[in-house]
PDB file of C-alpha atoms and ligand atoms in Angstrom:
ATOM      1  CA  UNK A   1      78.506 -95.409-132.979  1.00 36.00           C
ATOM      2  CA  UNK A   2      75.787 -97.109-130.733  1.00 43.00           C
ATOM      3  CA  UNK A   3      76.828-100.337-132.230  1.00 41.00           C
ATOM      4  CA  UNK A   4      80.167-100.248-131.585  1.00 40.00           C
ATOM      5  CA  UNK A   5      79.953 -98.834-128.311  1.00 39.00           C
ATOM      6  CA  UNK A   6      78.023-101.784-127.532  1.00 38.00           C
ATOM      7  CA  UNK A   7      80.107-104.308-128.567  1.00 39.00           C
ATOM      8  CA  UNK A   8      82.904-102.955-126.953  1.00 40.00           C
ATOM      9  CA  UNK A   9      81.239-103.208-123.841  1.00 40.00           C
ATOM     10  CA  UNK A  10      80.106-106.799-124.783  1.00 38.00           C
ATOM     11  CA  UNK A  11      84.018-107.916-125.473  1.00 42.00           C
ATOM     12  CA  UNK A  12      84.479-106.038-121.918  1.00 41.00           C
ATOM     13  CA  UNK A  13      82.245-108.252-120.039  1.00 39.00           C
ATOM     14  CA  UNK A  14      83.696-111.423-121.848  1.00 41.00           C
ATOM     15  CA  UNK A  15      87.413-110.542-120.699  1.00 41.00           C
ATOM     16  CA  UNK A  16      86.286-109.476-117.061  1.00 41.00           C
ATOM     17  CA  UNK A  17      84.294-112.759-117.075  1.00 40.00           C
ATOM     18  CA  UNK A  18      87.400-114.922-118.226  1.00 42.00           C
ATOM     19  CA  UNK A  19      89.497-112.668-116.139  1.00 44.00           C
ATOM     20  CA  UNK A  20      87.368-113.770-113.089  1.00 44.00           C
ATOM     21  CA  UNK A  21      87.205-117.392-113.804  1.00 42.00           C
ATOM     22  CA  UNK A  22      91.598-117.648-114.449  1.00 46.00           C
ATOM     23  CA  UNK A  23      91.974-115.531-111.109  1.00 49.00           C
ATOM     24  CA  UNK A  24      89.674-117.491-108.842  1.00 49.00           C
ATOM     25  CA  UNK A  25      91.457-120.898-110.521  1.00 46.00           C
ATOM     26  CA  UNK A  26      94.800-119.036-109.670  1.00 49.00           C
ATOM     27  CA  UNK A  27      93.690-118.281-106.295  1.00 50.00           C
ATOM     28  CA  UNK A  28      92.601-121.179-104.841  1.00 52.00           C
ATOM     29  CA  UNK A  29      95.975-122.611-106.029  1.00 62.00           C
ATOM     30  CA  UNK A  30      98.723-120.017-104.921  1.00 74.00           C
ATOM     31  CA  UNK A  31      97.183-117.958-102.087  1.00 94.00           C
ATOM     32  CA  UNK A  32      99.659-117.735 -99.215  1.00 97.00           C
ATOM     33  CA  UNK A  33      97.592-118.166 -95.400  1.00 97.00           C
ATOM     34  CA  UNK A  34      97.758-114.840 -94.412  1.00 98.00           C
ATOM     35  CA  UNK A  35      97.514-116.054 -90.309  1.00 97.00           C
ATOM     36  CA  UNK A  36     100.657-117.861 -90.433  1.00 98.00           C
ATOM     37  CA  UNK A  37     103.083-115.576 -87.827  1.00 98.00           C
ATOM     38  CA  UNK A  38     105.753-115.835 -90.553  1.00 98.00           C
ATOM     39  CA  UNK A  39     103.322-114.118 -93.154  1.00 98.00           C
ATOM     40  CA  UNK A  40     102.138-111.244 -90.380  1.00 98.00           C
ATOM     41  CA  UNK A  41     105.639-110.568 -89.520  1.00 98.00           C
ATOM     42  CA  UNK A  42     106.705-110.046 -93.017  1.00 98.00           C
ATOM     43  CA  UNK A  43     103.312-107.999 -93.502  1.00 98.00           C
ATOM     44  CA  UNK A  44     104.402-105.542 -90.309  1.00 98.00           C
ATOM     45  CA  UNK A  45     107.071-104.318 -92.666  1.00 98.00           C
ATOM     46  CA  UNK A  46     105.854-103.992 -95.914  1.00 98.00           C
ATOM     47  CA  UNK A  47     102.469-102.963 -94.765  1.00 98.00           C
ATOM     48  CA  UNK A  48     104.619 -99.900 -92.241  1.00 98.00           C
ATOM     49  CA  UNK A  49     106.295 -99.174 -96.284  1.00 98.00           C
ATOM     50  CA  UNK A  50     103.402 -98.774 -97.844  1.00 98.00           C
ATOM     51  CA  UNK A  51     101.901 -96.677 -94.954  1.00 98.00           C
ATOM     52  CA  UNK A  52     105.006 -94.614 -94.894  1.00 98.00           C
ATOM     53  CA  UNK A  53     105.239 -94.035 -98.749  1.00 98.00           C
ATOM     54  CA  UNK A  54     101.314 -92.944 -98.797  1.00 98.00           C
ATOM     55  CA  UNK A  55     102.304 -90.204 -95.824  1.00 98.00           C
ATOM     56  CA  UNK A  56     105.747 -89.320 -97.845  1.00 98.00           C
ATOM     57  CA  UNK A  57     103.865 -89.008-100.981  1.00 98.00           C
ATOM     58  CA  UNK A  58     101.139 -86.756 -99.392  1.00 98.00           C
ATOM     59  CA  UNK A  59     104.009 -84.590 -97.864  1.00 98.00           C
ATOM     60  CA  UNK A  60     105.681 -84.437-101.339  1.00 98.00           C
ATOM     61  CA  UNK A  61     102.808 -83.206-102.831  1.00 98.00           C
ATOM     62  CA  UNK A  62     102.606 -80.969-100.823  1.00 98.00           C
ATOM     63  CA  UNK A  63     106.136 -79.456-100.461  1.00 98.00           C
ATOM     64  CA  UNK A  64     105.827 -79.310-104.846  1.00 98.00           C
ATOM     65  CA  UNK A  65     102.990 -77.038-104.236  1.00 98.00           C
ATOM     66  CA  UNK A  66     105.436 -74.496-102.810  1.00 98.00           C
ATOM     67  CA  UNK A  67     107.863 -74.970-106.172  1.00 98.00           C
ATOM     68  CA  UNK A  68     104.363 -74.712-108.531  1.00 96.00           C
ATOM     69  CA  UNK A  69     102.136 -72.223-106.659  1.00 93.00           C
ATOM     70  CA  UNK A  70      99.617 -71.990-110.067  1.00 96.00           C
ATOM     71  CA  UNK A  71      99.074 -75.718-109.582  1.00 97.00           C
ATOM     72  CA  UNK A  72      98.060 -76.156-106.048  1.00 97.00           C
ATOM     73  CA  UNK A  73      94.847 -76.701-106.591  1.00 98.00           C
ATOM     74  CA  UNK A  74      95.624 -79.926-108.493  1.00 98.00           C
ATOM     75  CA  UNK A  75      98.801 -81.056-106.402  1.00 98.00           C
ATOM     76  CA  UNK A  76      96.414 -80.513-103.076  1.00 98.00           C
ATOM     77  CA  UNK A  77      93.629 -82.881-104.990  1.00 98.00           C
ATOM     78  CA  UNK A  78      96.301 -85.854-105.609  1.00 98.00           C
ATOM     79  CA  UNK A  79      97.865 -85.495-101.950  1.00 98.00           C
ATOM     80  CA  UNK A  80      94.418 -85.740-100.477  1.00 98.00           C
ATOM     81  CA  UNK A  81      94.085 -89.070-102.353  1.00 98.00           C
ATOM     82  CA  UNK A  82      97.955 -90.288-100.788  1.00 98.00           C
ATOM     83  CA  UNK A  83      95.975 -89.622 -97.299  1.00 98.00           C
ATOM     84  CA  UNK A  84      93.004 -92.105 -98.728  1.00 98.00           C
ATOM     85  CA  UNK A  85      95.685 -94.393 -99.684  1.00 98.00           C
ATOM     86  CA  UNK A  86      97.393 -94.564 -96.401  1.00 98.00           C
ATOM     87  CA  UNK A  87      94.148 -95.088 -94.545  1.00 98.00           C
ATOM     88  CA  UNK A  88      93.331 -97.850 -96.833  1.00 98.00           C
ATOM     89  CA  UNK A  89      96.470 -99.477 -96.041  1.00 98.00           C
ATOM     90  CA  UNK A  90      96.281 -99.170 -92.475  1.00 98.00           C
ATOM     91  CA  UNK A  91      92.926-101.158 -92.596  1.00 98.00           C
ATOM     92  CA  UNK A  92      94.461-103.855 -94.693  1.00 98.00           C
ATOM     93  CA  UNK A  93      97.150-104.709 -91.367  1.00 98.00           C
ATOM     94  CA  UNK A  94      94.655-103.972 -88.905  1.00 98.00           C
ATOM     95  CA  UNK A  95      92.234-106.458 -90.608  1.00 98.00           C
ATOM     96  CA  UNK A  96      95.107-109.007 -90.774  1.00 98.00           C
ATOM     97  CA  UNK A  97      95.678-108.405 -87.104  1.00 98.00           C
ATOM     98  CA  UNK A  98      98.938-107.221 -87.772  1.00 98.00           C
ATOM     99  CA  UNK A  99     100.951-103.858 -86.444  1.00 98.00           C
ATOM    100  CA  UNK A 100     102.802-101.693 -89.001  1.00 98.00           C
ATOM    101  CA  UNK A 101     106.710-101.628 -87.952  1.00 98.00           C
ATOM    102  CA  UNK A 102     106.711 -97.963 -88.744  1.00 98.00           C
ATOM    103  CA  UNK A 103     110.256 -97.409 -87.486  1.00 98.00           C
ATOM    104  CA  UNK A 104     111.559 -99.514 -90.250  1.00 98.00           C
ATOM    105  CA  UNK A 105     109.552 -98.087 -93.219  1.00 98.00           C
ATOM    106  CA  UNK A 106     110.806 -94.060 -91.611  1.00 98.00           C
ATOM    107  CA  UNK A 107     114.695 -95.798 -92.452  1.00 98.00           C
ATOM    108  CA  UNK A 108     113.392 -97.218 -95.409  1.00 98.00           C
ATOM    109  CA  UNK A 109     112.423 -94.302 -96.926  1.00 98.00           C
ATOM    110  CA  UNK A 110     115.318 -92.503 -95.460  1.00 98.00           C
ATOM    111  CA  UNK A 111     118.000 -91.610 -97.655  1.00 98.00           C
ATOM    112  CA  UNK A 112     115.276 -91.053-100.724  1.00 98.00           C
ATOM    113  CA  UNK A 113     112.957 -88.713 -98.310  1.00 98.00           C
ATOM    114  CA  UNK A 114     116.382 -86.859 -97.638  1.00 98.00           C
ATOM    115  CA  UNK A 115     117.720 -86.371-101.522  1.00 98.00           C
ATOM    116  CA  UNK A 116     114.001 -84.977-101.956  1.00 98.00           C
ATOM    117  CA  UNK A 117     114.245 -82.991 -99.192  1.00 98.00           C
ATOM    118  CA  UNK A 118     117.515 -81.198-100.762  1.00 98.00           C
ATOM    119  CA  UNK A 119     116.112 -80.934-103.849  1.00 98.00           C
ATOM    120  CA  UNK A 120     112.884 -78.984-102.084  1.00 98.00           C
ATOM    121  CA  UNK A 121     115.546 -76.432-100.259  1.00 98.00           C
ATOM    122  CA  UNK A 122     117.427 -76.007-103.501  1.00 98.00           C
ATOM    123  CA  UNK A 123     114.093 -75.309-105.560  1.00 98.00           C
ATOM    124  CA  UNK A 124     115.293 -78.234-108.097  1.00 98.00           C
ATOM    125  CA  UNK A 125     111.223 -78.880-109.227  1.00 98.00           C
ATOM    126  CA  UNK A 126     112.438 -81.636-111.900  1.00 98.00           C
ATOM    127  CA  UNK A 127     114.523 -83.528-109.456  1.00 98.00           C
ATOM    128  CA  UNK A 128     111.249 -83.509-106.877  1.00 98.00           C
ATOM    129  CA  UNK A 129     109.016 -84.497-109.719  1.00 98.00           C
ATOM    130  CA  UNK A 130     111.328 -87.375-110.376  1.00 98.00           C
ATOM    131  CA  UNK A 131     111.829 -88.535-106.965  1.00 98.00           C
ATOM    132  CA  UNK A 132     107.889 -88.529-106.280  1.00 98.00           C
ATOM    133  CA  UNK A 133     105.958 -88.841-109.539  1.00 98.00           C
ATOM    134  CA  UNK A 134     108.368 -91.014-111.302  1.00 98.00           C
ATOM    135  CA  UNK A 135     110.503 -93.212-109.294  1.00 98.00           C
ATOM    136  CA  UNK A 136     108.330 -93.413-106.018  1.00 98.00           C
ATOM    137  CA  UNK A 137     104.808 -93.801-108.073  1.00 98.00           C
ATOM    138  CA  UNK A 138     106.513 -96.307-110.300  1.00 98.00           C
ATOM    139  CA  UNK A 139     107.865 -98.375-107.682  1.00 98.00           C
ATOM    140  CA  UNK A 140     103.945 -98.329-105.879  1.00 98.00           C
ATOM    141  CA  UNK A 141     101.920 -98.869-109.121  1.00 98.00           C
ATOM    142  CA  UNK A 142     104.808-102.453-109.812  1.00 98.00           C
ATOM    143  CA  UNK A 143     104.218-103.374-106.128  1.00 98.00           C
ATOM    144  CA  UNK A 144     100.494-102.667-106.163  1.00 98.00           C
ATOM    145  CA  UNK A 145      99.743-104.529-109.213  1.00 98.00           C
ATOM    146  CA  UNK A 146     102.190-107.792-108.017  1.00 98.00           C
ATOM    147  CA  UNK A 147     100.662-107.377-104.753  1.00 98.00           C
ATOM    148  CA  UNK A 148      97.027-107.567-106.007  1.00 98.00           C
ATOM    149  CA  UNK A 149      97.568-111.388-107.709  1.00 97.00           C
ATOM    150  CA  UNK A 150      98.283-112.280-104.405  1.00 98.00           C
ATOM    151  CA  UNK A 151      96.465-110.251-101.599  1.00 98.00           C
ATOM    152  CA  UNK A 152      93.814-111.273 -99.426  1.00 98.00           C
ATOM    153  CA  UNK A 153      90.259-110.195-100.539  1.00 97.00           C
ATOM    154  CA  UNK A 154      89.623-107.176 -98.538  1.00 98.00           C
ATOM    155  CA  UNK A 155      92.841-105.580 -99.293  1.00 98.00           C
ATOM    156  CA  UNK A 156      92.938-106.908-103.051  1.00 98.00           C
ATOM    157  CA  UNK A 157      89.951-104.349-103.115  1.00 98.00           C
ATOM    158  CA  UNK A 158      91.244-101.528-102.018  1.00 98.00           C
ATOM    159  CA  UNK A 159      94.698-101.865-103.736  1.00 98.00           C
ATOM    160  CA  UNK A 160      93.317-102.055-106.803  1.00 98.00           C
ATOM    161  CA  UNK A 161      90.962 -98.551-106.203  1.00 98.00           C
ATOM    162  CA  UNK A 162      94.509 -96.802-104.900  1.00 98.00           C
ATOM    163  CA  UNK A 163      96.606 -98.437-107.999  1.00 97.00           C
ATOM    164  CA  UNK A 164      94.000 -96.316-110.249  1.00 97.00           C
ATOM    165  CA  UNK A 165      94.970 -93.132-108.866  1.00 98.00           C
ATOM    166  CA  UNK A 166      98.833 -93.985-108.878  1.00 98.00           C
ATOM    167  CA  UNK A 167      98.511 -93.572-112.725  1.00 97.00           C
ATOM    168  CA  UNK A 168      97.276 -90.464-112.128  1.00 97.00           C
ATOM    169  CA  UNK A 169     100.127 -89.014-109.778  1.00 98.00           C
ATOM    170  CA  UNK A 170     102.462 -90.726-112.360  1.00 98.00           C
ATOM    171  CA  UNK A 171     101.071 -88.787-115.504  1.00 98.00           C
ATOM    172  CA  UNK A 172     100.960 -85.814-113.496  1.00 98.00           C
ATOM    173  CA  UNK A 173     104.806 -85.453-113.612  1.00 98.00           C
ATOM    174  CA  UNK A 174     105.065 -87.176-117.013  1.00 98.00           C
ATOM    175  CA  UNK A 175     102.747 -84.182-118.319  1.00 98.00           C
ATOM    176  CA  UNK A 176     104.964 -81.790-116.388  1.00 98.00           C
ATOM    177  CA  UNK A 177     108.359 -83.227-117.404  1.00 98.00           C
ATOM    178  CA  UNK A 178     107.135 -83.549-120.994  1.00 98.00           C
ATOM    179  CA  UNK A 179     106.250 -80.222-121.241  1.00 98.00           C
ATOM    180  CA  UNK A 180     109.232 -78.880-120.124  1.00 98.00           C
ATOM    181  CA  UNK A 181     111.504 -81.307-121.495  1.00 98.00           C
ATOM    182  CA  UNK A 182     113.634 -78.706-123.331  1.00 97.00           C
ATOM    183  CA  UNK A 183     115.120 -76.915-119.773  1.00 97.00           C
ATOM    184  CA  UNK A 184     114.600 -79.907-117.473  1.00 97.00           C
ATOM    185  CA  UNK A 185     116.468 -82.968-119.430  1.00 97.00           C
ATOM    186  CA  UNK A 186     120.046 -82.728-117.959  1.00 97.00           C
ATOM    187  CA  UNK A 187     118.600 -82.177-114.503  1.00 98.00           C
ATOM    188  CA  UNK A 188     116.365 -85.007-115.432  1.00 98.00           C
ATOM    189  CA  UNK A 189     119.155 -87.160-116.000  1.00 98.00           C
ATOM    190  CA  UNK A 190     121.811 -86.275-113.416  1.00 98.00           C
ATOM    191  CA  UNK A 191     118.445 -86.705-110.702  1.00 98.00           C
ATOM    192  CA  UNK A 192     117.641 -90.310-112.592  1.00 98.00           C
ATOM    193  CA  UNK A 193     121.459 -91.415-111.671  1.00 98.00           C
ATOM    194  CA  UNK A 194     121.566 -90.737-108.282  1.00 98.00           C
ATOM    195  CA  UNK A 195     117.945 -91.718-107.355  1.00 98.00           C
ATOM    196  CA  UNK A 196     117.270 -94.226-109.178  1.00 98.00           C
ATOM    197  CA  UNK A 197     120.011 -97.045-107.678  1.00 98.00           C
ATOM    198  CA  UNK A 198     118.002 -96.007-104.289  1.00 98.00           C
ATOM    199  CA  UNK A 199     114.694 -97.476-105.869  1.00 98.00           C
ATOM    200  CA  UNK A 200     116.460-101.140-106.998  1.00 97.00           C
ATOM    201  CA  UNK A 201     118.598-100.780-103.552  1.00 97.00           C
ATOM    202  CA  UNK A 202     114.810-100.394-101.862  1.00 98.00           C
ATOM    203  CA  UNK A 203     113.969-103.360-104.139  1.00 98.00           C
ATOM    204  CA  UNK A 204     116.748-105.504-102.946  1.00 97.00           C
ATOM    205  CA  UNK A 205     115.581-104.787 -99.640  1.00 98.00           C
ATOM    206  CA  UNK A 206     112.187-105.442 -99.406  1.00 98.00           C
ATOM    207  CA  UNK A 207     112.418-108.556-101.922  1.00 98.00           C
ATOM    208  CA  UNK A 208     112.749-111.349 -98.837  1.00 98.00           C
ATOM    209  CA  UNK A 209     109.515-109.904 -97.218  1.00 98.00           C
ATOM    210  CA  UNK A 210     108.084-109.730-100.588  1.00 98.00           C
ATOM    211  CA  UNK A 211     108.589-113.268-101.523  1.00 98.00           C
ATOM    212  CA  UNK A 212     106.821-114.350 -97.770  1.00 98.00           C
ATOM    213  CA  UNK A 213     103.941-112.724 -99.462  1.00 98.00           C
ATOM    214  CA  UNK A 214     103.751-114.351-102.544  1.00 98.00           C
ATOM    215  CA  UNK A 215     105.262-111.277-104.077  1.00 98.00           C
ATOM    216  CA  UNK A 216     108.123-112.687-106.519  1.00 97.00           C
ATOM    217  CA  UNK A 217     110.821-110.038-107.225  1.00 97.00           C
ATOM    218  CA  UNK A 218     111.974-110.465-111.248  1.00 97.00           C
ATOM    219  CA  UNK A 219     107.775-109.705-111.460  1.00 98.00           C
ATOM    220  CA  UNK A 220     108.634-106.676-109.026  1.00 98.00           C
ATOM    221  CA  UNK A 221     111.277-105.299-111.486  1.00 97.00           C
ATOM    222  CA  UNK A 222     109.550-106.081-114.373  1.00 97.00           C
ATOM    223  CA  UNK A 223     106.231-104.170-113.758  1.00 97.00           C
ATOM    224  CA  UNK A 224     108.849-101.302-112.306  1.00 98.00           C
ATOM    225  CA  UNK A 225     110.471-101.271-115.749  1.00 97.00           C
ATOM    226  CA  UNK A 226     107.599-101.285-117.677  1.00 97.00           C
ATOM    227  CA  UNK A 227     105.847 -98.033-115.641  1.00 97.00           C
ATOM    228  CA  UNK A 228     108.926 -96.571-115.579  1.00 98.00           C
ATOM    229  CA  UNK A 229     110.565 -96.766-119.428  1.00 97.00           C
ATOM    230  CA  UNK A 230     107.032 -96.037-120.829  1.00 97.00           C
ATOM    231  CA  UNK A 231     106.395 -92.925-118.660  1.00 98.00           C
ATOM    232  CA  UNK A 232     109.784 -91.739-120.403  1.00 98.00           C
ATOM    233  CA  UNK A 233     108.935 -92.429-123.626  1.00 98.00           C
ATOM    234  CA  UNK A 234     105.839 -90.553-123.012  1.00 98.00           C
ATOM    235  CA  UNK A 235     108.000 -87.843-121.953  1.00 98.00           C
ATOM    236  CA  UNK A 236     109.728 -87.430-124.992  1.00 98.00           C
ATOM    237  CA  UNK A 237     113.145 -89.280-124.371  1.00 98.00           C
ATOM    238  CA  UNK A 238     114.309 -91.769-127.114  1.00 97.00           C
ATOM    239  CA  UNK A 239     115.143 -95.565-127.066  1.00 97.00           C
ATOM    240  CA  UNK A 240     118.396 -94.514-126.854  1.00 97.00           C
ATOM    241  CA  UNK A 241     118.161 -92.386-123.719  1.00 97.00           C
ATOM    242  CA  UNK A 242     116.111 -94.637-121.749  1.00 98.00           C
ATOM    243  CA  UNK A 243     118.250 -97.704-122.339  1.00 97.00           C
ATOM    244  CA  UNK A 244     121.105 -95.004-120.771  1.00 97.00           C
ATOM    245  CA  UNK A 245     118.878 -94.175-118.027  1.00 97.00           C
ATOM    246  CA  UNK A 246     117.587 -97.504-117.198  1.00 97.00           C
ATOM    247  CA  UNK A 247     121.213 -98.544-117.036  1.00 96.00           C
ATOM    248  CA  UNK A 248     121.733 -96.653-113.702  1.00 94.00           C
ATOM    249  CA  UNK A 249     119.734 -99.373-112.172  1.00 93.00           C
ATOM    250  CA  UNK A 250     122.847-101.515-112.208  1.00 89.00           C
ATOM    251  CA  UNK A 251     125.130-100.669-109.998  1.00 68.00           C
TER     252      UNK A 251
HETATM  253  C1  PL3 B 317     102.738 -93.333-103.656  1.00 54.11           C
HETATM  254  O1  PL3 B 317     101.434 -93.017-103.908  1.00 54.11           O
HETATM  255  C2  PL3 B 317     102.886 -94.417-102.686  1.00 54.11           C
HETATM  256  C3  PL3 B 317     104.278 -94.847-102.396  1.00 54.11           C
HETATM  257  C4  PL3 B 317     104.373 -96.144-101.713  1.00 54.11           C
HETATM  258  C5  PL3 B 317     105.597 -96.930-102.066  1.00 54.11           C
HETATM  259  C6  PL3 B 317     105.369 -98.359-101.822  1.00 54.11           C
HETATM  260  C7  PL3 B 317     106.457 -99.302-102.192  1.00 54.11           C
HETATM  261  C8  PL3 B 317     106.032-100.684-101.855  1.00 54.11           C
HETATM  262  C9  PL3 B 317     107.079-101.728-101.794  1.00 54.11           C
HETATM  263  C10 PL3 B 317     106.618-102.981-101.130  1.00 54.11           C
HETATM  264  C11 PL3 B 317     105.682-103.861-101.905  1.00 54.11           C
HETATM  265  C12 PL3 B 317     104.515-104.415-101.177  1.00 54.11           C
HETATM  266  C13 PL3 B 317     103.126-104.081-101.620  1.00 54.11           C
HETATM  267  C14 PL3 B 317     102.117-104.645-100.691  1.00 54.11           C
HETATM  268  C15 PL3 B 317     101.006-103.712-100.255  1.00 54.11           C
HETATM  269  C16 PL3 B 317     100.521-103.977 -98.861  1.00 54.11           C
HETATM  270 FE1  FE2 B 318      99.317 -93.414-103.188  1.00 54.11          FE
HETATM  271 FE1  FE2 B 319     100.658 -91.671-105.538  1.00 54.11          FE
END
């Protein structure tokens, strides 16, 4: 047991170490100069997203505490960390000099903060759950993880401390969904097709700022896919089901 614990953590520090060495040789290649103006304007909307999804997220949360009232506890504990998140974020523009254009990121979010919203009023818990823990963690935890390849130092470091926690909020409603798979799958689905064409229609959207930061958009889909089709797997759906799922996507 002692053995093997210590050569796992041996093989550990090898991998961080080559990790370290392939990203600073990456780095000092492909970094984008985060003073251009071009860069801080694209930044002022992205950043004002990301600020704005934290503060949704924390709302949502929230609001799902109403639907679960056993599980507030918990669902207070991971919207307290959306409020660490956003505050994180905010220091990453201010330290770039840049203000968040938060009056883009409200009509971002818009039309997805408004199906939730109905969903809330109706009591629909596994149309919520998908809208937050699914679709809106999934699309954070594929931005994050692009993002953090090509972020500046200081908010490399936080991104990847918030992209930790995003696993969490996502397994939350995985554990959820799973466990109630049996009454929740046709609301599940029917949530899935109207929702998720918002998240690649958010994609589309924010892909041109994106690219300004490095951020290159078939990566974007691809880590949103991956999140995404293993979290229903985990669930309980089978290949079959997730290929029919995944298919709303393309619209
Ligand atoms: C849930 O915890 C947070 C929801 C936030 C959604 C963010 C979507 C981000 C799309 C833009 C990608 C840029 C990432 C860069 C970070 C400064
Ligand atoms: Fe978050
Ligand atoms: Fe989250």
């Amino acid at each position: 047991m002692h053995n093997e614990l210590k050569i796992t953590a041996m093989q550990t520090l090898e991998s961080n170490k080559n990790n370290t060495k392939e990203s600073a040789d990456e780095n000092s290649l492909n970094l984008p100069d985060f003073t251009t103006d071009s860069y801080k304007d694209a930044y002022s909307r992205i950043n004002a997203i990301v600020i704005e999804g934290e503060q949704e997220a924390h709302d949502n949360y929230i609001s799902i505490a109403t639907l679960i009232p056993n599980e507030q506890e918990e669902l207070t504990k991971l919207a307290k960390m959306e409020l660490k998140h956003k505050r994180g974020f905010t220091a990453c523009g201010r330290n770039l000099g840049v203000e968040a254009d938060m009056v883009f990121a409200k009509k971002f979010f818009s039309k997805l903060h408004g199906n939730f919203q109905i969903a809330l009023e109706k009591g629909n818990l596994t149309t919520c759950l998908l809208i937050q823990a699914i679709l809106i963690e999934a699309f954070a935890i594929s931005a994050y993880h692009v993002y953090i390849r090509v972020a500046d130092p200081f908010a490399k470091k936080i991104t990847q401390g918030v992209v930790k926690d995003e696993y969490l909020h996502l397994n939350y409603g995985q554990e959820w969904l799973k466990e109630n798979l049996s009454t929740c799958k046709e609301e599940l689905m029917e949530a899935n097709k109207v929702n998720l064409p918002l998240i690649k229609k958010m994609l589309d959207e924010v892909a041109e700022d994106a690219s300004v930061l490095a951020m290159d958009k078939e990566e974007l889909m691809e880590e949103f896919m991956i999140a995404y089709q293993d979290t229903l797997l985990e669930i309980g759906l089978d290949n079959r089901e997730i290929a029919r799922m995944a298919m709303a996507a393309i619209v």
